[in-house]
PDB file of C-alpha atoms and ligand atoms in Angstrom:
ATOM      1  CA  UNK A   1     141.683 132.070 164.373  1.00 56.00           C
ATOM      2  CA  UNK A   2     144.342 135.033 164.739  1.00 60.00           C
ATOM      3  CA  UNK A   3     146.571 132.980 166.850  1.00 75.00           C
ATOM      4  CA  UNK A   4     146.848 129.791 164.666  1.00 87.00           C
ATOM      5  CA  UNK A   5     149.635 128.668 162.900  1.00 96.00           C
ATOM      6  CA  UNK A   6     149.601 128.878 158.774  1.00 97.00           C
ATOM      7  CA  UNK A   7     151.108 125.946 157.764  1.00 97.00           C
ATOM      8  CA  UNK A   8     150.121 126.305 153.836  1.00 97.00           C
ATOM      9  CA  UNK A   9     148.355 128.477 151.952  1.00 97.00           C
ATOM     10  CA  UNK A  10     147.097 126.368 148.209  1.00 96.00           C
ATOM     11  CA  UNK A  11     144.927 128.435 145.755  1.00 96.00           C
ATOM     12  CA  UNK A  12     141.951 127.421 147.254  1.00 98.00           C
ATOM     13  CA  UNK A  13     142.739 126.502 150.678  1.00 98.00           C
ATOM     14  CA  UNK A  14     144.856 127.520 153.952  1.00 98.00           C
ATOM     15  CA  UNK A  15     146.223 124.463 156.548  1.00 98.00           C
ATOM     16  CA  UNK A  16     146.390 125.340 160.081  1.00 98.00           C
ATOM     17  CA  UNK A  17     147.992 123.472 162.616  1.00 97.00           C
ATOM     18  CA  UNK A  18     145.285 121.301 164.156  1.00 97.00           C
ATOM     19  CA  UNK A  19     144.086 121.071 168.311  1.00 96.00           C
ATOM     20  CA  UNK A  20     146.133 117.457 168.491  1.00 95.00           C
ATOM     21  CA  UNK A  21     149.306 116.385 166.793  1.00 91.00           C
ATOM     22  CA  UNK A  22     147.807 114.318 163.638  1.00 94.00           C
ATOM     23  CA  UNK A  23     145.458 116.956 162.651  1.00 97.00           C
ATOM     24  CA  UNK A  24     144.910 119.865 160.852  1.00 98.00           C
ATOM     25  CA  UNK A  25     142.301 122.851 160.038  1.00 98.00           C
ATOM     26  CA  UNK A  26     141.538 123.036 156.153  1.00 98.00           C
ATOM     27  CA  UNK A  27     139.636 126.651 155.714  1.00 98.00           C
ATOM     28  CA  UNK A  28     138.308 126.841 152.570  1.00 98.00           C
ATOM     29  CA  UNK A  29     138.840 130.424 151.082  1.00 98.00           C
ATOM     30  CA  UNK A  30     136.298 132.424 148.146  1.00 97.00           C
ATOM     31  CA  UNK A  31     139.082 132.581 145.753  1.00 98.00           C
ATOM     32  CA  UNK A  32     138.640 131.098 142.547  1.00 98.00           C
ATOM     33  CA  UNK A  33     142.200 130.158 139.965  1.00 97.00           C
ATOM     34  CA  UNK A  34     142.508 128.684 136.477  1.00 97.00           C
ATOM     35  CA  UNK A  35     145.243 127.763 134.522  1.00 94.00           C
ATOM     36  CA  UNK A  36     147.907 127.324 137.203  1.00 92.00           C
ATOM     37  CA  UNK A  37     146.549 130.887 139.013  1.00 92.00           C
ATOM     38  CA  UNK A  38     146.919 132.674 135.582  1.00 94.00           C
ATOM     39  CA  UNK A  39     143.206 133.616 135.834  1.00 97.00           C
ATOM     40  CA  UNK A  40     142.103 134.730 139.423  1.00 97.00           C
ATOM     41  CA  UNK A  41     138.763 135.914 141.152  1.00 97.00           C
ATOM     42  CA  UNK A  42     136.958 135.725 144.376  1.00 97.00           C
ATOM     43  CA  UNK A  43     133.328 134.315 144.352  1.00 96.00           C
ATOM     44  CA  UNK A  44     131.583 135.448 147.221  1.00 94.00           C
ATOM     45  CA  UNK A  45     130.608 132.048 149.772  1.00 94.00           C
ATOM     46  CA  UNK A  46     132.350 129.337 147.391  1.00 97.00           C
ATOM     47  CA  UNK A  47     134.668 128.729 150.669  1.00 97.00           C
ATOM     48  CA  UNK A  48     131.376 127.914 152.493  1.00 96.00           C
ATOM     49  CA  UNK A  49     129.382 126.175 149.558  1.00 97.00           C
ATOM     50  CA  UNK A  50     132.480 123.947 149.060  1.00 98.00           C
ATOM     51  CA  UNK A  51     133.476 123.551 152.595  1.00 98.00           C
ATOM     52  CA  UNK A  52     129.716 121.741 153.256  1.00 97.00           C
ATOM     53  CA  UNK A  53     129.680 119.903 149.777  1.00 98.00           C
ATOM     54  CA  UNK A  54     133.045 118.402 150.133  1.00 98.00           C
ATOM     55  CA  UNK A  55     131.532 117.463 154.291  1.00 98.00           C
ATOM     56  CA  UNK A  56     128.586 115.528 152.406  1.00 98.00           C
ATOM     57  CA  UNK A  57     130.224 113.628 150.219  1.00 98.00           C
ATOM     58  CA  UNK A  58     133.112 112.823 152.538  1.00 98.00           C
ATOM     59  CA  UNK A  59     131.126 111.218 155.201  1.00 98.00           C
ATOM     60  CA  UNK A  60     129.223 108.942 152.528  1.00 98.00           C
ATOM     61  CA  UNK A  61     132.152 107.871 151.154  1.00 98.00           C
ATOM     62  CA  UNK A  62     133.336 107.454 154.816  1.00 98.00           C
ATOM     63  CA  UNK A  63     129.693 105.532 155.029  1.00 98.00           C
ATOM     64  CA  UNK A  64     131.022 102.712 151.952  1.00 98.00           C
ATOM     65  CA  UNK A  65     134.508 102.730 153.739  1.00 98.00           C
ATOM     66  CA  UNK A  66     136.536 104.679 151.984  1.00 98.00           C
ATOM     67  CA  UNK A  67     139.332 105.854 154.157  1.00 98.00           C
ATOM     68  CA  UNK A  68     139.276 110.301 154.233  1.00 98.00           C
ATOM     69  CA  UNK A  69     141.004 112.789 155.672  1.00 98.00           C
ATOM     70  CA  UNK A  70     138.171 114.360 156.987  1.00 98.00           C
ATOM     71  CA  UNK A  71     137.749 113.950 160.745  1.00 98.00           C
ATOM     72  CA  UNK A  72     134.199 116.940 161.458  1.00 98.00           C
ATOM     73  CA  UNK A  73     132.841 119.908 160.038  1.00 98.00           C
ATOM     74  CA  UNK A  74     134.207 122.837 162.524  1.00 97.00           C
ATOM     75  CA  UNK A  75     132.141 125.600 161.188  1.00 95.00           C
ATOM     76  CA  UNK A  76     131.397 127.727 157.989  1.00 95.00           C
ATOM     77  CA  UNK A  77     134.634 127.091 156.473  1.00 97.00           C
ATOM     78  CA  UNK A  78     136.429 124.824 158.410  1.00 98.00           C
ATOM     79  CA  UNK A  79     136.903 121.426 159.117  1.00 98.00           C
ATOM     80  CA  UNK A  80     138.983 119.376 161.077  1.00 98.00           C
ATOM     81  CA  UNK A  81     141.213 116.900 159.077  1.00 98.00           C
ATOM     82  CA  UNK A  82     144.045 113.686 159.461  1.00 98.00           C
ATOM     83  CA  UNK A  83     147.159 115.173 159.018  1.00 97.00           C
ATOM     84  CA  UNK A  84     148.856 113.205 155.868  1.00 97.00           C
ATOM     85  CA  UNK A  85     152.216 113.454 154.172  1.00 96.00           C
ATOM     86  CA  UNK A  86     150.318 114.204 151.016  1.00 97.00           C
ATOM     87  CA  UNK A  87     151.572 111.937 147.834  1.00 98.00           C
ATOM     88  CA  UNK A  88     152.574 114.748 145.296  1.00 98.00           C
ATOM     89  CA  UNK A  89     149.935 112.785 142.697  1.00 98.00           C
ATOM     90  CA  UNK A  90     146.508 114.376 141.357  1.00 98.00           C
ATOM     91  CA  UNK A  91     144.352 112.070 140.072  1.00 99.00           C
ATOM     92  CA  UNK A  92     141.578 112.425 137.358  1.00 99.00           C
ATOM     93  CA  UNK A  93     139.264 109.710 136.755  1.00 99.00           C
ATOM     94  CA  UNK A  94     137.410 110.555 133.280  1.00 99.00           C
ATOM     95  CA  UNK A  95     133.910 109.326 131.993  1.00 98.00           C
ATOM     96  CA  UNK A  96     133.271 111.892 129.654  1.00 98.00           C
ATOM     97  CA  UNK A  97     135.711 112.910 127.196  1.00 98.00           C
ATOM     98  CA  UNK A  98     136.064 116.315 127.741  1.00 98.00           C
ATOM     99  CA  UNK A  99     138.688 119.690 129.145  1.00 98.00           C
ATOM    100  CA  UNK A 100     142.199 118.751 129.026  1.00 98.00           C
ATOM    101  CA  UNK A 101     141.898 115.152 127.593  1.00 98.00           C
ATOM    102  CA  UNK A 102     139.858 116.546 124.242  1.00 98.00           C
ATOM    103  CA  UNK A 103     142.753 118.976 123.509  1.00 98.00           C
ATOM    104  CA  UNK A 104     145.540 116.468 123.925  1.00 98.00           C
ATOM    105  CA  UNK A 105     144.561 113.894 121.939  1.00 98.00           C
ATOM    106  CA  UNK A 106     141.359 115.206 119.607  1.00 98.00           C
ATOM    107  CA  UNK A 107     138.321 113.316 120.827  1.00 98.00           C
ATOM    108  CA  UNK A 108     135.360 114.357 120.307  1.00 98.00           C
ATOM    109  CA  UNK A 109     133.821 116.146 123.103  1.00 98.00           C
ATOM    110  CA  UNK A 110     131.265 114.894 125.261  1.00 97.00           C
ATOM    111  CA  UNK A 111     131.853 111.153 124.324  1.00 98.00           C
ATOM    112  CA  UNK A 112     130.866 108.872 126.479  1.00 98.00           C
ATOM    113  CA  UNK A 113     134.306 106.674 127.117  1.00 98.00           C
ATOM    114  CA  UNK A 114     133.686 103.033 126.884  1.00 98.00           C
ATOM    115  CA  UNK A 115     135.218 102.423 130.510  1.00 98.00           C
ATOM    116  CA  UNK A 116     136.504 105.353 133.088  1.00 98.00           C
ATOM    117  CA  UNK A 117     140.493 106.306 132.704  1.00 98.00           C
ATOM    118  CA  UNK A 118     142.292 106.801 135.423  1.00 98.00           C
ATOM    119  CA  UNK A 119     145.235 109.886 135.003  1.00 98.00           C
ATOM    120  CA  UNK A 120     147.953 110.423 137.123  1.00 99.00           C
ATOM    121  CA  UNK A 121     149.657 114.464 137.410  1.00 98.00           C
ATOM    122  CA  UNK A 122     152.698 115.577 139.176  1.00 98.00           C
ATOM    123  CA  UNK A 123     151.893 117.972 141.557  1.00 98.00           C
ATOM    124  CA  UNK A 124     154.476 120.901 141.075  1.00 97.00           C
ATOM    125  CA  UNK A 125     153.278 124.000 139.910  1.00 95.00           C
ATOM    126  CA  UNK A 126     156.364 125.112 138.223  1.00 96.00           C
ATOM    127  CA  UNK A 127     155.815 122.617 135.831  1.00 97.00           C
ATOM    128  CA  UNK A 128     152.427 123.089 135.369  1.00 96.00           C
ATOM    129  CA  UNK A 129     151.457 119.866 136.898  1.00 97.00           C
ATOM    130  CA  UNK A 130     152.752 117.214 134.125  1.00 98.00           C
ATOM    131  CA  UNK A 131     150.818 114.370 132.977  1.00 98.00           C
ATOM    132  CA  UNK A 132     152.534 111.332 133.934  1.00 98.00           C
ATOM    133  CA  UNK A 133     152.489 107.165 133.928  1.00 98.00           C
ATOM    134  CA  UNK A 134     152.320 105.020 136.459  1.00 98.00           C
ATOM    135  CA  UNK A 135     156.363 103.410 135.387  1.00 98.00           C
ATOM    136  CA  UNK A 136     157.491 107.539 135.846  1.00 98.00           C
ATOM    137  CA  UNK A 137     155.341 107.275 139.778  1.00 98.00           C
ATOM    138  CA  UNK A 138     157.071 103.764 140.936  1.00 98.00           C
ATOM    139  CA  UNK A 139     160.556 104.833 139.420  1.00 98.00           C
ATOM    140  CA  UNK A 140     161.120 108.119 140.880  1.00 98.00           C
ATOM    141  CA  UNK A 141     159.159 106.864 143.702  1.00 98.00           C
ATOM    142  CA  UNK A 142     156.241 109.175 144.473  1.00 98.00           C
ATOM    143  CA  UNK A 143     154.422 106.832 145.245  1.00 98.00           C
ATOM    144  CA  UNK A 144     154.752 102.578 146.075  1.00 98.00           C
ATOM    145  CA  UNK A 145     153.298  99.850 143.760  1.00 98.00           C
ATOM    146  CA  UNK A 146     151.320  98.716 146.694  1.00 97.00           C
ATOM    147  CA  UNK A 147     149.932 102.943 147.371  1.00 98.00           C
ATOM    148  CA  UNK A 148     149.352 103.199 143.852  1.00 98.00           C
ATOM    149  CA  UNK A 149     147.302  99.843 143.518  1.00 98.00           C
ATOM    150  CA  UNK A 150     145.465 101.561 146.581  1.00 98.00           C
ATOM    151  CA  UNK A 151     144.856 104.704 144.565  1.00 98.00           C
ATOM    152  CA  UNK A 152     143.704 103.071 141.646  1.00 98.00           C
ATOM    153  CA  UNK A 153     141.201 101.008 143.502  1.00 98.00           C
ATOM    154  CA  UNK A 154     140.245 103.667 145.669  1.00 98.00           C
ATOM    155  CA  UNK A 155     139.704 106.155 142.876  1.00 99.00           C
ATOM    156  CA  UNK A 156     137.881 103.461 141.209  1.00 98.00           C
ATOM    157  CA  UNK A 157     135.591 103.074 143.711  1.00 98.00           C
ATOM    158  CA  UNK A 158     134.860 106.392 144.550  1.00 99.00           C
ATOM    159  CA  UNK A 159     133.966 107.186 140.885  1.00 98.00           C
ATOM    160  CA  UNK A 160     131.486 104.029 140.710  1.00 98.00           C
ATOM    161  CA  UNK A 161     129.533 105.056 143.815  1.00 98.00           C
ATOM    162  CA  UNK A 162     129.613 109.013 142.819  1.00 98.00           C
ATOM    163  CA  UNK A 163     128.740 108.681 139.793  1.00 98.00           C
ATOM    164  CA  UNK A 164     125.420 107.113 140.718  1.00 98.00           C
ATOM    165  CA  UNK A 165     125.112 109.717 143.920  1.00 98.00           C
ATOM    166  CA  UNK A 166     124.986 112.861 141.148  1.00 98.00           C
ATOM    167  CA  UNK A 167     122.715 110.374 138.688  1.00 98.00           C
ATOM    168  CA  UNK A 168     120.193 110.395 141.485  1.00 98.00           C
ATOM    169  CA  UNK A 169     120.394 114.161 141.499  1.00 98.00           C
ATOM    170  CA  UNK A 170     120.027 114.255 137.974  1.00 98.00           C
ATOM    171  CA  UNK A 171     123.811 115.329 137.640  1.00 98.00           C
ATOM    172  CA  UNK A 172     125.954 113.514 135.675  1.00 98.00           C
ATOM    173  CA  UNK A 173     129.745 113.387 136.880  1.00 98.00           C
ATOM    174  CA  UNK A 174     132.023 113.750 133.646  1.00 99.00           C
ATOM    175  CA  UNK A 175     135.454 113.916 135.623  1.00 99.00           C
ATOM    176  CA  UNK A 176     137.292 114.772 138.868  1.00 99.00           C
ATOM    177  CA  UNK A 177     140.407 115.256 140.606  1.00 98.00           C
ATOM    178  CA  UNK A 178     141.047 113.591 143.932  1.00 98.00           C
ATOM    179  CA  UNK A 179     144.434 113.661 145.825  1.00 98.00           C
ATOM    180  CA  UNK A 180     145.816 111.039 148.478  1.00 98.00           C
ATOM    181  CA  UNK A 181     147.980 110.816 151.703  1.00 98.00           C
ATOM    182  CA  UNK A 182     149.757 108.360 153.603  1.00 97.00           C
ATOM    183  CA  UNK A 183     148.694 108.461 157.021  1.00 95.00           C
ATOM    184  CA  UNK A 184     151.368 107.068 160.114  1.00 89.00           C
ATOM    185  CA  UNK A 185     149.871 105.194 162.670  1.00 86.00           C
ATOM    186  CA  UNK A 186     152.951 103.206 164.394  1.00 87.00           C
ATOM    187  CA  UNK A 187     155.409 103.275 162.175  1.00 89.00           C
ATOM    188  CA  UNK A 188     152.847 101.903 159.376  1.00 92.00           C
ATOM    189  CA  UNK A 189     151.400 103.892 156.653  1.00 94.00           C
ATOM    190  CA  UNK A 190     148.458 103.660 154.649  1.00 97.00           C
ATOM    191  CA  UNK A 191     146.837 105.404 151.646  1.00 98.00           C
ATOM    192  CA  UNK A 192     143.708 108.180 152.766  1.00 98.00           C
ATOM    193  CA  UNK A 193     141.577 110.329 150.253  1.00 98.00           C
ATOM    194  CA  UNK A 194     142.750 113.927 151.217  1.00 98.00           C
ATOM    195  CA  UNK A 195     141.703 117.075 149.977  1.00 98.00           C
ATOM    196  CA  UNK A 196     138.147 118.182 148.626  1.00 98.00           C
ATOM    197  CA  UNK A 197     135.323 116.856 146.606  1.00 98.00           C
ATOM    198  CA  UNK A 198     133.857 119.745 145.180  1.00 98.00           C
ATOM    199  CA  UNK A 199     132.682 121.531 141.872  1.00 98.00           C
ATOM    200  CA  UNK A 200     135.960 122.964 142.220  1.00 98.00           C
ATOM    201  CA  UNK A 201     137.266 120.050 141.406  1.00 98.00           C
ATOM    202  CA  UNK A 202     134.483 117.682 139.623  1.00 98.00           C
ATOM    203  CA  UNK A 203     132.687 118.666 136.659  1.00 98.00           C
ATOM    204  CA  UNK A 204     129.107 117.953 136.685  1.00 98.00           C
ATOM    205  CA  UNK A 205     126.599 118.530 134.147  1.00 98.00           C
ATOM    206  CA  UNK A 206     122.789 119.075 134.233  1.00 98.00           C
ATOM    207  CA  UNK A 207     121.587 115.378 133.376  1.00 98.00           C
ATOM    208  CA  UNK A 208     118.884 116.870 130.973  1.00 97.00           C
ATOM    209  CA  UNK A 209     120.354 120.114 129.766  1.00 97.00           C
ATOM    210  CA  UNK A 210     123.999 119.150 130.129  1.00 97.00           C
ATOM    211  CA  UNK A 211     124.296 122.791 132.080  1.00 98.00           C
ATOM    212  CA  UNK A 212     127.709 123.192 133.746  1.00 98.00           C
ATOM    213  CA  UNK A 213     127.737 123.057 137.591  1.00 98.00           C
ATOM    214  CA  UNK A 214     131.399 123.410 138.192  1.00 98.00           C
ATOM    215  CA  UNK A 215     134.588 125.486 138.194  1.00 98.00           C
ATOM    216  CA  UNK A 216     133.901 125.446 134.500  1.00 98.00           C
ATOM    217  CA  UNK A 217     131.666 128.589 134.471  1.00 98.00           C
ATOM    218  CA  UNK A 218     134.723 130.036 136.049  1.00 98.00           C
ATOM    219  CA  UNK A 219     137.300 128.911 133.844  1.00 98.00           C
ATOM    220  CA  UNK A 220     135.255 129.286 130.915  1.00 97.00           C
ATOM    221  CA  UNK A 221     133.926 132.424 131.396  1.00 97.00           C
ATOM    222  CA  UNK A 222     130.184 131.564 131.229  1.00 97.00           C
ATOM    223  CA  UNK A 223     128.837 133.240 134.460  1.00 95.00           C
ATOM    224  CA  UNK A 224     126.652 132.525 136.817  1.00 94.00           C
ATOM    225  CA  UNK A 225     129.173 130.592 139.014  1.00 96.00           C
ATOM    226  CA  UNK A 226     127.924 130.812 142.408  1.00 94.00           C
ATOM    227  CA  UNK A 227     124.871 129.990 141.288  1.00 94.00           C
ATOM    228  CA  UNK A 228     125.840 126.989 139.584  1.00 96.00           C
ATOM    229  CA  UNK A 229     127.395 125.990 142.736  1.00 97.00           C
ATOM    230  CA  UNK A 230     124.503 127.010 145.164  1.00 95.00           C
ATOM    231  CA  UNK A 231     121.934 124.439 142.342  1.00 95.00           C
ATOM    232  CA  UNK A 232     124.883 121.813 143.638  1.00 97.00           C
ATOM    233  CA  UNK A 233     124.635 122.231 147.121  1.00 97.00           C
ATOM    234  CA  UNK A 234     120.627 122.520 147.171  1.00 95.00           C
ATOM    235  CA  UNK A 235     120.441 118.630 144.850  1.00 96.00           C
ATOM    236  CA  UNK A 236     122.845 117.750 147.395  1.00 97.00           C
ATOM    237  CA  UNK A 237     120.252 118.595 150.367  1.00 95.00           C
ATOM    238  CA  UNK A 238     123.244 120.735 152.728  1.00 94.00           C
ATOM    239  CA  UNK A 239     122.484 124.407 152.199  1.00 84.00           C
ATOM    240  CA  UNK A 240     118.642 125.325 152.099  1.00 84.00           C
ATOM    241  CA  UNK A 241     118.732 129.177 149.744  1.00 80.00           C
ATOM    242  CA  UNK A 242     118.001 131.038 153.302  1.00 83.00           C
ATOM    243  CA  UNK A 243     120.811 129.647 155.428  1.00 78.00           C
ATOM    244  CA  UNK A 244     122.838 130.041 152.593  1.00 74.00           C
ATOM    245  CA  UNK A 245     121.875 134.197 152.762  1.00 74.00           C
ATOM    246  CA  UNK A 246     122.377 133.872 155.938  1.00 72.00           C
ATOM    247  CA  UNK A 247     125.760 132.726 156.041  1.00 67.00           C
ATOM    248  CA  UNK A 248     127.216 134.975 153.977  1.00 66.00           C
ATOM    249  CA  UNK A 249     125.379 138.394 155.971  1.00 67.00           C
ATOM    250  CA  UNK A 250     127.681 137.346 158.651  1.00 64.00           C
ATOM    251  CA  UNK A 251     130.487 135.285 157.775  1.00 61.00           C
ATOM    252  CA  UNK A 252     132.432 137.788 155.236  1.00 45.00           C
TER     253      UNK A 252
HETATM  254  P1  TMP B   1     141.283 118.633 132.870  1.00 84.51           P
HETATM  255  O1  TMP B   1     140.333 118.130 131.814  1.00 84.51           O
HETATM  256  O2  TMP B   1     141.538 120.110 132.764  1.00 84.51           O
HETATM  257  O3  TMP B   1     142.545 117.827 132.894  1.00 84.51           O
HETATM  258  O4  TMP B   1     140.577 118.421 134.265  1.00 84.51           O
HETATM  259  C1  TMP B   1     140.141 117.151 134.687  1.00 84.51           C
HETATM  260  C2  TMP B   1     139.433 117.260 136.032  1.00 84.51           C
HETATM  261  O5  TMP B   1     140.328 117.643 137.037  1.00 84.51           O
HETATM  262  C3  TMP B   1     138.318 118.306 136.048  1.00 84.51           C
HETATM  263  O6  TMP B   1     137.241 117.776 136.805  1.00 84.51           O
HETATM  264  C4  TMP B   1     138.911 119.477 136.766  1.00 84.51           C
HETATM  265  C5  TMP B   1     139.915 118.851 137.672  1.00 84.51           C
HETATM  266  N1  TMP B   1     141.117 119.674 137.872  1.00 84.51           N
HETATM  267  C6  TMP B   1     141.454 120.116 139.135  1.00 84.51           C
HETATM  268  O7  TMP B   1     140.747 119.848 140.100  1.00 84.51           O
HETATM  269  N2  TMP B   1     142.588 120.856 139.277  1.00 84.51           N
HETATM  270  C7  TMP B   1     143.391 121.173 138.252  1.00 84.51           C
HETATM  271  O8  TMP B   1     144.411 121.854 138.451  1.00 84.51           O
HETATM  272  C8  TMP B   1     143.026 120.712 136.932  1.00 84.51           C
HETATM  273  C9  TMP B   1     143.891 121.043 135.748  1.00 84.51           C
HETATM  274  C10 TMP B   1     141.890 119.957 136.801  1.00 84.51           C
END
């Protein structure tokens, strides 16, 4: 790992250049940011916990057809992706009124929206990653009308079969963040999900207790984070508690 090329280093994540041209290593690192990196800490074995979560759900949405980055699991905290030009877009899909959305515009929180919305932010740190509208994506062209109809249905989609994945885990998704790519394959592009699907980037409630599962302990202060996490990856079925332990004895 000492001889690889960094290509990026993201708040949660480090690229290295991949064994073949069109791909790339995604490590998943234990540090934890909120609010643009204002608030920072590590949590021992998120890389890992994430890192097999976002593998799970990847390959079943690979198993509906839904076009990912994400090529194999390469060990702990690696995996081998599809290097994409990534489209500088982070999209939130929203059933649940709640974070961001509740302090913009004063719904209540926790109500249930009568169909998903679909956001669209600019990623760019430096200005805090702006909410923006589709008319602000096609004009300064981020994106094409024909890769943002492609996002939209994708994201679509995704949420429809997720959201009954966590249901059957008695987890209800609220909201998450996905981010796409165009991939090149002779001279022709089309639009990938890149990224991770995490708690890191989902919220997911307790479907009886409405417990938070997600980055929200973090950001929220309410503890118990990794735990949270672990309860996510044993519903899920890819982490049993011992080879969790056993993991981290010799991985950090
Ligand atoms: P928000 O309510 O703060 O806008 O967050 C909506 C969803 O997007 C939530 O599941 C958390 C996720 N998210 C990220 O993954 N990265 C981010 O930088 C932000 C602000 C939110």
């Amino acid at each position: 790992m000492k001889n690889r090329k960094k290509l990026y280093e993201g708040k949660a994540k480090i690229l290295y250049k991949g064994p073949e041209a069109n791909t790339l290593i995604q490590y998943f690192k234990d540090d934890a940011t909120a609010f643009n990196n204002k608030k920072k800490a590590q949590i021992p074995g998120k890389g890992v916990l994430n890192n097999f979560i976002s593998e799970l759900i990847m390959t079943r949405l690979k198993d509906i057809n839904i076009p990912t980055h994400f090529i194999k699991r390469i060990n702990m905290r690696e995996q081998l992706i599809k290097k994409l030009e990534i489209i500088p877009i982070e999209v939130v899909v929203r059933n649940i009124a709640t974070g961001s959305l509740v302090k913009r515009l004063g719904i209540k929180d926790g109500k249930i929206l009568s169909r998903p919305i679909i956001e669209f932010y600019l990623k760019d740190d430096k200005l805090n990653d702006p909410l923006v509208s589709e008319e602000h994506i096609l004009v300064f062209d981020w994106a094409s009308h024909h890769e943002l109809e492609e996002i939209i249905s994708l994201s679509s989609r995704i949420n429809d079969f997720l959201t009954g994945y966590f249901f059957s885990l008695n987890i209800r998704l609220i909201d998450f963040k996905l981010e796409f790519g165009r991939f090149w394959k002779n001279d022709e592009t089309s639009v990938i999900l890149a990224d991770e699907i995490s708690p890191d980037n989902c919220r997911l409630w307790d479907l009886k207790t409405n417990k938070k599962l997600d980055k929200d302990r973090f950001r929220q202060d309410l503890g118990d984070v990794d735990k949270a996490y672990k309860e996510v990856a044993y519903r899920l079925g890819v982490l049993s508690e011992n080879e969790f332990k056993k993991v981290i004895k010799n991985d950090l």
